[in-house]
mmCIF file of C-alpha atoms in Angstrom:
data_model
loop_
_atom_site.group_PDB
_atom_site.id
_atom_site.type_symbol
_atom_site.label_atom_id
_atom_site.label_comp_id
_atom_site.label_asym_id
_atom_site.label_seq_id
_atom_site.Cartn_x
_atom_site.Cartn_y
_atom_site.Cartn_z
ATOM 1 C CA MET H 1 314.124 82.568 -67.383
ATOM 2 C CA LYS H 2 313.166 80.480 -64.166
ATOM 3 C CA ARG H 3 309.530 80.543 -66.235
ATOM 4 C CA MET H 4 310.775 79.433 -69.335
ATOM 5 C CA SER H 5 312.603 76.793 -67.877
ATOM 6 C CA ILE H 6 309.184 75.665 -65.882
ATOM 7 C CA GLN H 7 307.488 75.418 -68.920
ATOM 8 C CA ALA H 8 309.710 73.342 -70.879
ATOM 9 C CA ALA H 9 310.476 71.079 -67.699
ATOM 10 C CA ALA H 10 306.598 70.663 -68.207
ATOM 11 C CA VAL H 11 306.904 69.765 -71.915
ATOM 12 C CA MET H 12 309.545 67.555 -70.845
ATOM 13 C CA LEU H 13 307.750 65.278 -68.552
ATOM 14 C CA GLY H 14 304.464 65.281 -70.728
ATOM 15 C CA LEU H 15 306.649 63.776 -73.367
ATOM 16 C CA ALA H 16 308.334 61.235 -70.759
ATOM 17 C CA ALA H 17 304.534 60.157 -70.235
ATOM 18 C CA ALA H 18 303.551 59.979 -73.351
ATOM 19 C CA THR H 19 306.715 57.990 -74.609
ATOM 20 C CA ALA H 20 305.888 55.543 -71.608
ATOM 21 C CA ALA H 21 302.412 55.324 -72.466
ATOM 22 C CA GLY H 22 303.151 54.484 -75.815
ATOM 23 C CA ALA H 23 304.828 51.235 -74.583
ATOM 24 C CA GLN H 24 302.419 49.655 -73.031
ATOM 25 C CA THR H 25 300.605 47.683 -75.616
ATOM 26 C CA LEU H 26 303.860 45.431 -76.522
ATOM 27 C CA ASP H 27 305.009 45.229 -72.915
ATOM 28 C CA THR H 28 301.460 44.048 -72.258
ATOM 29 C CA VAL H 29 301.489 41.667 -75.013
ATOM 30 C CA LYS H 30 304.981 40.496 -73.760
ATOM 31 C CA ALA H 31 303.769 39.701 -69.971
ATOM 32 C CA ARG H 32 300.818 37.964 -71.028
ATOM 33 C CA GLY H 33 302.794 35.993 -73.448
ATOM 34 C CA ASN H 34 299.908 36.208 -76.263
ATOM 35 C CA LEU H 35 297.882 38.595 -78.836
ATOM 36 C CA ILE H 36 294.338 39.376 -78.019
ATOM 37 C CA CYS H 37 292.920 39.849 -81.808
ATOM 38 C CA GLY H 38 289.085 40.999 -82.415
ATOM 39 C CA VAL H 39 288.304 38.862 -85.498
ATOM 40 C CA ASN H 40 284.695 38.728 -87.517
ATOM 41 C CA GLU H 41 282.582 35.823 -86.170
ATOM 42 C CA GLY H 42 282.613 33.906 -88.992
ATOM 43 C CA LEU H 43 283.734 35.174 -92.841
ATOM 44 C CA GLU H 44 285.100 33.009 -95.466
ATOM 45 C CA GLY H 45 288.759 33.618 -96.131
ATOM 46 C CA PHE H 46 288.928 36.495 -93.799
ATOM 47 C CA SER H 47 288.347 34.718 -90.569
ATOM 48 C CA SER H 48 286.588 31.756 -89.646
ATOM 49 C CA LYS H 49 286.603 28.956 -87.333
ATOM 50 C CA ASP H 50 286.186 25.719 -88.297
ATOM 51 C CA ALA H 51 284.602 22.246 -85.875
ATOM 52 C CA SER H 52 288.080 21.481 -84.436
ATOM 53 C CA GLY H 53 288.037 25.479 -83.019
ATOM 54 C CA ASN H 54 291.423 26.251 -85.283
ATOM 55 C CA TRP H 55 290.676 29.893 -86.742
ATOM 56 C CA SER H 56 291.790 30.491 -90.805
ATOM 57 C CA GLY H 57 291.917 33.378 -93.111
ATOM 58 C CA PHE H 58 293.510 36.731 -94.368
ATOM 59 C CA ASP H 59 292.861 38.677 -90.978
ATOM 60 C CA ALA H 60 293.475 35.904 -88.705
ATOM 61 C CA ASP H 61 296.424 35.469 -90.151
ATOM 62 C CA PHE H 62 297.808 38.632 -89.923
ATOM 63 C CA CYS H 63 297.489 38.704 -86.335
ATOM 64 C CA ARG H 64 299.399 35.480 -86.860
ATOM 65 C CA ALA H 65 302.184 37.744 -88.451
ATOM 66 C CA VAL H 66 302.076 40.358 -85.558
ATOM 67 C CA ALA H 67 302.316 37.430 -83.388
ATOM 68 C CA ALA H 68 305.341 35.825 -85.097
ATOM 69 C CA ALA H 69 307.389 39.300 -84.716
ATOM 70 C CA ILE H 70 307.079 39.362 -80.937
ATOM 71 C CA PHE H 71 306.993 36.200 -80.059
ATOM 72 C CA ALA H 72 308.712 33.993 -83.265
ATOM 73 C CA ASP H 73 305.837 31.746 -82.810
ATOM 74 C CA SER H 74 302.715 32.528 -84.661
ATOM 75 C CA SER H 75 300.107 30.161 -82.634
ATOM 76 C CA LYS H 76 300.706 33.139 -79.365
ATOM 77 C CA VAL H 77 297.131 34.474 -80.427
ATOM 78 C CA GLN H 78 294.233 34.617 -78.640
ATOM 79 C CA PHE H 79 291.061 35.467 -81.659
ATOM 80 C CA VAL H 80 287.861 36.928 -80.145
ATOM 81 C CA PRO H 81 285.254 37.153 -82.569
ATOM 82 C CA LEU H 82 283.200 40.335 -82.838
ATOM 83 C CA SER H 83 280.045 41.688 -84.175
ATOM 84 C CA THR H 84 279.848 44.507 -86.280
ATOM 85 C CA SER H 85 278.420 46.709 -83.425
ATOM 86 C CA ASP H 86 280.550 45.599 -80.671
ATOM 87 C CA ARG H 87 284.358 45.549 -82.494
ATOM 88 C CA PHE H 88 285.198 49.281 -81.804
ATOM 89 C CA ASP H 89 284.075 49.460 -78.328
ATOM 90 C CA ALA H 90 286.092 45.974 -77.918
ATOM 91 C CA LEU H 91 289.307 47.748 -79.092
ATOM 92 C CA HIS H 92 288.597 51.231 -77.344
ATOM 93 C CA ASN H 93 287.915 49.318 -73.886
ATOM 94 C CA GLY H 94 291.143 47.346 -73.919
ATOM 95 C CA LYS H 95 289.351 43.940 -74.367
ATOM 96 C CA ILE H 96 291.552 43.488 -77.537
ATOM 97 C CA ASP H 97 295.146 44.426 -78.553
ATOM 98 C CA ILE H 98 294.249 44.898 -82.227
ATOM 99 C CA LEU H 99 291.354 44.719 -84.239
ATOM 100 C CA SER H 100 291.998 42.810 -87.421
ATOM 101 C CA ARG H 101 287.864 42.391 -88.765
ATOM 102 C CA ASN H 102 287.340 43.542 -92.120
ATOM 103 C CA SER H 103 286.742 47.040 -91.376
ATOM 104 C CA THR H 104 286.733 50.126 -93.441
ATOM 105 C CA TRP H 105 289.266 52.723 -92.638
ATOM 106 C CA THR H 106 287.117 56.433 -91.903
ATOM 107 C CA LEU H 107 287.786 59.551 -90.839
ATOM 108 C CA SER H 108 284.924 59.242 -88.211
ATOM 109 C CA ARG H 109 285.617 55.947 -87.207
ATOM 110 C CA GLU H 110 289.272 57.331 -85.962
ATOM 111 C CA LEU H 111 287.566 60.215 -84.686
ATOM 112 C CA ASP H 112 284.485 58.675 -82.873
ATOM 113 C CA TYR H 113 286.375 55.983 -81.119
ATOM 114 C CA GLY H 114 289.787 56.670 -80.475
ATOM 115 C CA LEU H 115 291.395 54.081 -82.272
ATOM 116 C CA SER H 116 294.150 54.366 -85.561
ATOM 117 C CA PHE H 117 294.363 52.163 -88.750
ATOM 118 C CA ALA H 118 297.597 51.015 -88.744
ATOM 119 C CA GLY H 119 297.026 50.508 -92.870
ATOM 120 C CA THR H 120 294.972 49.010 -95.636
ATOM 121 C CA THR H 121 295.666 45.612 -96.271
ATOM 122 C CA TYR H 122 292.685 44.874 -98.195
ATOM 123 C CA TYR H 123 291.881 47.563 -100.966
ATOM 124 C CA ASP H 124 287.596 46.244 -101.153
ATOM 125 C CA GLY H 125 284.354 48.274 -102.491
ATOM 126 C CA GLN H 126 281.223 47.715 -102.299
ATOM 127 C CA GLY H 127 278.942 46.341 -104.563
ATOM 128 C CA PHE H 128 275.814 43.897 -105.574
ATOM 129 C CA MET H 129 275.006 40.359 -105.708
ATOM 130 C CA VAL H 130 271.547 39.305 -107.112
ATOM 131 C CA PRO H 131 270.051 36.131 -108.623
ATOM 132 C CA ARG H 132 270.957 35.323 -112.466
ATOM 133 C CA ALA H 133 267.277 34.997 -113.270
ATOM 134 C CA LYS H 134 266.434 38.458 -112.877
ATOM 135 C CA ASN H 135 268.560 39.024 -116.049
ATOM 136 C CA VAL H 136 270.663 42.223 -114.695
ATOM 137 C CA ASN H 137 273.713 42.688 -115.687
ATOM 138 C CA SER H 138 274.326 46.348 -114.156
ATOM 139 C CA ALA H 139 273.334 47.922 -110.953
ATOM 140 C CA LEU H 140 271.432 50.511 -112.527
ATOM 141 C CA GLU H 141 268.681 48.168 -113.480
ATOM 142 C CA LEU H 142 268.125 47.718 -109.363
ATOM 143 C CA THR H 143 265.315 50.343 -109.733
ATOM 144 C CA GLY H 144 262.466 48.993 -107.624
ATOM 145 C CA SER H 145 264.553 46.444 -105.743
ATOM 146 C CA LYS H 146 264.440 45.102 -102.303
ATOM 147 C CA VAL H 147 268.159 45.596 -100.788
ATOM 148 C CA CYS H 148 269.061 43.625 -98.109
ATOM 149 C CA VAL H 149 272.349 45.803 -96.430
ATOM 150 C CA GLN H 150 274.055 45.587 -93.207
ATOM 151 C CA LYS H 151 273.056 48.074 -90.120
ATOM 152 C CA ASP H 152 275.357 50.141 -87.961
ATOM 153 C CA THR H 153 278.097 49.404 -91.311
ATOM 154 C CA THR H 154 279.049 52.450 -94.045
ATOM 155 C CA THR H 155 277.479 50.155 -96.340
ATOM 156 C CA VAL H 156 274.193 51.314 -95.727
ATOM 157 C CA ARG H 157 274.933 55.476 -96.528
ATOM 158 C CA ASN H 158 276.764 53.970 -99.618
ATOM 159 C CA GLN H 159 274.028 51.884 -101.205
ATOM 160 C CA ALA H 160 271.665 54.945 -100.142
ATOM 161 C CA ASP H 161 274.245 57.666 -101.887
ATOM 162 C CA TYR H 162 274.193 55.592 -105.327
ATOM 163 C CA PHE H 163 270.568 54.648 -105.650
ATOM 164 C CA ASP H 164 269.528 58.300 -104.842
ATOM 165 C CA ALA H 165 272.517 59.622 -107.378
ATOM 166 C CA ASN H 166 270.461 57.707 -110.227
ATOM 167 C CA SER H 167 267.662 58.490 -109.172
ATOM 168 C CA MET H 168 266.242 54.388 -108.482
ATOM 169 C CA LYS H 169 263.522 53.911 -106.396
ATOM 170 C CA TYR H 170 264.417 50.887 -104.261
ATOM 171 C CA ASP H 171 262.952 49.532 -100.531
ATOM 172 C CA VAL H 172 265.753 48.983 -97.953
ATOM 173 C CA VAL H 173 266.111 45.504 -95.811
ATOM 174 C CA LEU H 174 268.363 46.372 -92.941
ATOM 175 C CA THR H 175 269.818 43.034 -91.788
ATOM 176 C CA ASP H 176 271.993 42.105 -88.813
ATOM 177 C CA SER H 177 274.829 40.949 -90.249
ATOM 178 C CA THR H 178 276.018 39.602 -93.485
ATOM 179 C CA GLN H 179 274.665 35.972 -92.964
ATOM 180 C CA ASP H 180 271.905 37.134 -91.873
ATOM 181 C CA SER H 181 271.486 39.517 -95.482
ATOM 182 C CA ILE H 182 271.886 35.859 -96.907
ATOM 183 C CA ASP H 183 269.291 34.058 -95.095
ATOM 184 C CA ARG H 184 266.307 36.495 -95.977
ATOM 185 C CA TYR H 185 268.085 36.942 -99.419
ATOM 186 C CA LYS H 186 267.348 33.087 -99.854
ATOM 187 C CA LYS H 187 263.940 33.377 -98.459
ATOM 188 C CA GLY H 188 263.341 36.045 -100.906
ATOM 189 C CA GLU H 189 262.696 39.075 -98.858
ATOM 190 C CA CYS H 190 264.845 41.009 -100.860
ATOM 191 C CA SER H 191 266.181 40.278 -104.356
ATOM 192 C CA VAL H 192 269.801 42.140 -104.000
ATOM 193 C CA VAL H 193 272.263 42.270 -101.143
ATOM 194 C CA THR H 194 274.852 44.528 -101.338
ATOM 195 C CA SER H 195 278.133 44.761 -99.352
ATOM 196 C CA ASP H 196 281.781 44.632 -99.892
ATOM 197 C CA VAL H 197 282.817 42.719 -102.955
ATOM 198 C CA SER H 198 284.938 40.305 -100.721
ATOM 199 C CA GLN H 199 282.297 39.029 -98.716
ATOM 200 C CA LEU H 200 280.107 39.045 -101.523
ATOM 201 C CA TYR H 201 282.994 36.276 -102.934
ATOM 202 C CA ALA H 202 282.401 34.534 -99.554
ATOM 203 C CA ALA H 203 278.659 34.795 -98.772
ATOM 204 C CA ARG H 204 278.102 33.271 -101.863
ATOM 205 C CA LEU H 205 279.669 30.213 -101.771
ATOM 206 C CA GLY H 206 277.353 29.310 -99.040
ATOM 207 C CA LEU H 207 274.764 29.176 -101.028
ATOM 208 C CA PRO H 208 273.431 25.634 -102.610
ATOM 209 C CA ASP H 209 273.306 27.305 -105.889
ATOM 210 C CA ALA H 210 276.269 29.476 -105.992
ATOM 211 C CA GLY H 211 276.561 29.478 -109.787
ATOM 212 C CA GLU H 212 272.876 30.826 -110.407
ATOM 213 C CA HIS H 213 273.857 34.143 -108.473
ATOM 214 C CA ILE H 214 276.382 36.699 -109.948
ATOM 215 C CA ILE H 215 278.275 39.763 -108.882
ATOM 216 C CA LEU H 216 277.569 42.758 -110.678
ATOM 217 C CA PRO H 217 280.862 44.517 -112.210
ATOM 218 C CA GLU H 218 280.078 48.326 -110.358
ATOM 219 C CA VAL H 219 281.776 49.118 -107.671
ATOM 220 C CA ILE H 220 280.514 51.715 -105.564
ATOM 221 C CA SER H 221 282.913 53.100 -102.998
ATOM 222 C CA LYS H 222 286.119 52.846 -101.706
ATOM 223 C CA GLU H 223 286.294 50.414 -98.738
ATOM 224 C CA PRO H 224 290.280 50.150 -97.347
ATOM 225 C CA LEU H 225 290.013 47.360 -94.882
ATOM 226 C CA GLY H 226 292.924 47.245 -92.574
ATOM 227 C CA PRO H 227 293.861 46.729 -88.350
ATOM 228 C CA ALA H 228 292.901 49.324 -85.886
ATOM 229 C CA VAL H 229 294.988 50.131 -82.770
ATOM 230 C CA ARG H 230 294.068 52.540 -80.120
ATOM 231 C CA GLN H 231 295.342 55.814 -80.690
ATOM 232 C CA ASP H 232 297.431 56.627 -77.068
ATOM 233 C CA ASP H 233 299.948 54.153 -78.510
ATOM 234 C CA PRO H 234 301.933 55.307 -81.439
ATOM 235 C CA LYS H 235 304.625 52.765 -81.071
ATOM 236 C CA TRP H 236 301.987 49.324 -81.197
ATOM 237 C CA ARG H 237 300.467 51.053 -84.038
ATOM 238 C CA ASN H 238 303.911 51.531 -86.003
ATOM 239 C CA LEU H 239 304.843 47.824 -85.287
ATOM 240 C CA VAL H 240 301.416 46.715 -86.947
ATOM 241 C CA GLN H 241 301.916 48.904 -89.349
ATOM 242 C CA TRP H 242 305.146 47.705 -90.337
ATOM 243 C CA VAL H 243 304.160 43.720 -90.174
ATOM 244 C CA HIS H 244 302.268 45.116 -93.142
ATOM 245 C CA PHE H 245 305.132 46.569 -94.616
ATOM 246 C CA ALA H 246 307.003 43.668 -94.567
ATOM 247 C CA MET H 247 304.900 41.462 -95.992
ATOM 248 C CA LEU H 248 304.389 43.104 -98.876
ATOM 249 C CA ASP H 249 308.763 43.964 -99.263
ATOM 250 C CA ALA H 250 308.959 40.553 -98.480
ATOM 251 C CA GLU H 251 306.890 39.794 -101.546
ATOM 252 C CA GLU H 252 308.518 42.585 -103.644
ATOM 253 C CA LEU H 253 311.937 41.415 -103.064
ATOM 254 C CA GLY H 254 311.734 37.812 -104.008
ATOM 255 C CA VAL H 255 311.546 36.609 -99.885
ATOM 256 C CA SER H 256 308.596 33.484 -99.262
ATOM 257 C CA GLN H 257 308.997 30.738 -97.070
ATOM 258 C CA SER H 258 310.295 28.911 -100.082
ATOM 259 C CA THR H 259 313.275 31.224 -100.656
ATOM 260 C CA LEU H 260 313.809 32.365 -96.931
ATOM 261 C CA ASP H 261 317.219 30.043 -96.632
ATOM 262 C CA GLN H 262 318.314 31.549 -100.098
ATOM 263 C CA ALA H 263 317.405 34.888 -99.043
ATOM 264 C CA LYS H 264 319.053 34.811 -95.645
ATOM 265 C CA ALA H 265 322.272 34.601 -97.653
ATOM 266 C CA SER H 266 321.884 37.115 -100.059
ATOM 267 C CA SER H 267 324.299 39.746 -100.577
ATOM 268 C CA ARG H 268 321.552 42.707 -101.606
ATOM 269 C CA PRO H 269 321.857 45.128 -99.147
ATOM 270 C CA ALA H 270 317.554 45.618 -99.035
ATOM 271 C CA ILE H 271 317.079 41.986 -98.540
ATOM 272 C CA ARG H 272 319.605 41.853 -95.377
ATOM 273 C CA ARG H 273 318.120 45.540 -93.869
ATOM 274 C CA LEU H 274 314.812 43.568 -94.169
ATOM 275 C CA LEU H 275 315.614 40.446 -92.930
ATOM 276 C CA GLY H 276 318.000 41.710 -90.094
ATOM 277 C CA ALA H 277 321.523 40.634 -91.620
ATOM 278 C CA ASP H 278 322.307 44.580 -91.627
ATOM 279 C CA GLY H 279 321.172 46.973 -88.723
ATOM 280 C CA ASP H 280 318.703 46.928 -85.871
ATOM 281 C CA MET H 281 315.680 48.171 -86.925
ATOM 282 C CA GLY H 282 313.788 45.334 -84.720
ATOM 283 C CA GLY H 283 315.464 46.574 -82.052
ATOM 284 C CA LYS H 284 314.332 49.700 -82.111
ATOM 285 C CA MET H 285 310.858 48.752 -82.079
ATOM 286 C CA GLY H 286 311.143 45.802 -79.495
ATOM 287 C CA LEU H 287 311.402 43.095 -81.687
ATOM 288 C CA SER H 288 314.372 40.946 -82.370
ATOM 289 C CA LYS H 289 316.647 41.649 -85.217
ATOM 290 C CA ASP H 290 314.785 38.570 -87.310
ATOM 291 C CA TRP H 291 311.713 39.243 -86.881
ATOM 292 C CA VAL H 292 310.514 39.724 -90.593
ATOM 293 C CA VAL H 293 312.215 36.040 -91.201
ATOM 294 C CA ASN H 294 309.885 35.176 -88.586
ATOM 295 C CA VAL H 295 307.225 36.364 -89.756
ATOM 296 C CA VAL H 296 307.843 35.113 -93.335
ATOM 297 C CA LYS H 297 308.467 31.720 -91.940
ATOM 298 C CA LEU H 298 305.833 31.535 -89.665
ATOM 299 C CA VAL H 299 303.313 32.780 -92.006
ATOM 300 C CA GLY H 300 304.430 34.122 -95.248
ATOM 301 C CA ASN H 301 304.831 37.120 -97.168
ATOM 302 C CA TYR H 302 302.112 38.923 -98.857
ATOM 303 C CA ASP H 303 301.118 36.947 -101.822
ATOM 304 C CA GLU H 304 301.196 33.580 -99.978
ATOM 305 C CA VAL H 305 298.666 35.046 -97.419
ATOM 306 C CA TYR H 306 296.425 36.211 -100.141
ATOM 307 C CA GLU H 307 296.665 33.551 -102.173
ATOM 308 C CA ARG H 308 295.891 30.726 -100.335
ATOM 309 C CA ASN H 309 292.901 32.364 -98.394
ATOM 310 C CA LEU H 310 291.311 34.822 -101.347
ATOM 311 C CA GLY H 311 293.657 33.966 -104.260
ATOM 312 C CA THR H 312 293.668 31.299 -107.167
ATOM 313 C CA LYS H 313 294.699 29.465 -104.221
ATOM 314 C CA SER H 314 291.304 29.680 -101.992
ATOM 315 C CA LYS H 315 287.842 28.323 -102.950
ATOM 316 C CA LEU H 316 287.006 32.700 -103.398
ATOM 317 C CA GLY H 317 289.123 32.804 -106.266
ATOM 318 C CA ILE H 318 289.036 36.773 -105.849
ATOM 319 C CA PRO H 319 291.390 37.861 -108.577
ATOM 320 C CA ARG H 320 294.647 40.281 -106.474
ATOM 321 C CA GLY H 321 293.223 43.472 -108.289
ATOM 322 C CA LEU H 322 293.580 46.875 -106.528
ATOM 323 C CA ASN H 323 295.800 44.386 -103.698
ATOM 324 C CA GLN H 324 298.411 43.792 -106.887
ATOM 325 C CA LEU H 325 301.988 44.927 -105.811
ATOM 326 C CA TRP H 326 302.592 48.295 -107.509
ATOM 327 C CA SER H 327 305.169 46.973 -109.586
ATOM 328 C CA LEU H 328 302.077 44.739 -111.257
ATOM 329 C CA GLY H 329 299.914 47.379 -111.202
ATOM 330 C CA GLY H 330 297.812 47.565 -108.071
ATOM 331 C CA ILE H 331 298.593 50.126 -105.445
ATOM 332 C CA GLN H 332 299.898 47.733 -102.137
ATOM 333 C CA TYR H 333 302.618 49.689 -101.895
ATOM 334 C CA ALA H 334 305.281 49.960 -98.740
ATOM 335 C CA PRO H 335 308.277 52.078 -97.796
ATOM 336 C CA PRO H 336 311.472 50.700 -97.889
ATOM 337 C CA ALA H 337 312.585 48.876 -94.342
ATOM 338 C CA GLU H 338 315.564 50.831 -93.918
#
């Protein structure tokens, strides 16, 4: 019995230590006074910096939403631009609090880098862009092509698998970044660029003759993109995950920047729980009761963030597609906030 008590005490101490470790990121962020967010060095629609040094984009706005949840101030974010090869090491080594950088959720990345993806904020897939003059209508017509593909990404393997599975010959041109792929494409060093479809939409905007390039209809991979955090802090992962879920729930319940005041007076139980009028889910996460109010007020619900950065109100004009709510034909789905 004494031996069992010692073992039980050891387990309890271990759980206590894990709980203490799990609170570190939020405590550190609060003590520092801002959130450090890793983003793409420059990808239109997701994260890009203007001449005045202001960051915009879907991924940048997600970090602002997390800051709004914590501080009731969406400006308390320090953006750190990261290359493809640096992004996961920067998170693993504690240089950033969250990685919100169009990164695909895979098992190997969680295992190899000791990180966890906190949700899928954008469902994407890999595609191909070609000059309209090639008169190509399908990726199955690309045999014999030179294909520009960014190294150190899942894109390389996906492209190789697709061509091999269809017995198509090709030459690969490995590049250092999406912009490098586009630069080589413009110089004629390759006749095809392959990347996530969202990146192809963004890259095409930078071409002087954007209308002369088409994105082929085939989508050859699953690319669930979302924010990543370190595995040693489940409390922090839970917070980041629920910021995303809350933005989806807000859209589904009709809570937006323009309807927020009306929603705060609502008698609907689901809305009252979401906005903190009933219960105290925020307190259990280390946040204020009205943290969702702050997210919606300062950043917006999921639809508002999507449309201004990627959708019909943006330069990219990417349809919602899979990123539509589940109730409208998409697969974006959030648990109820209760």
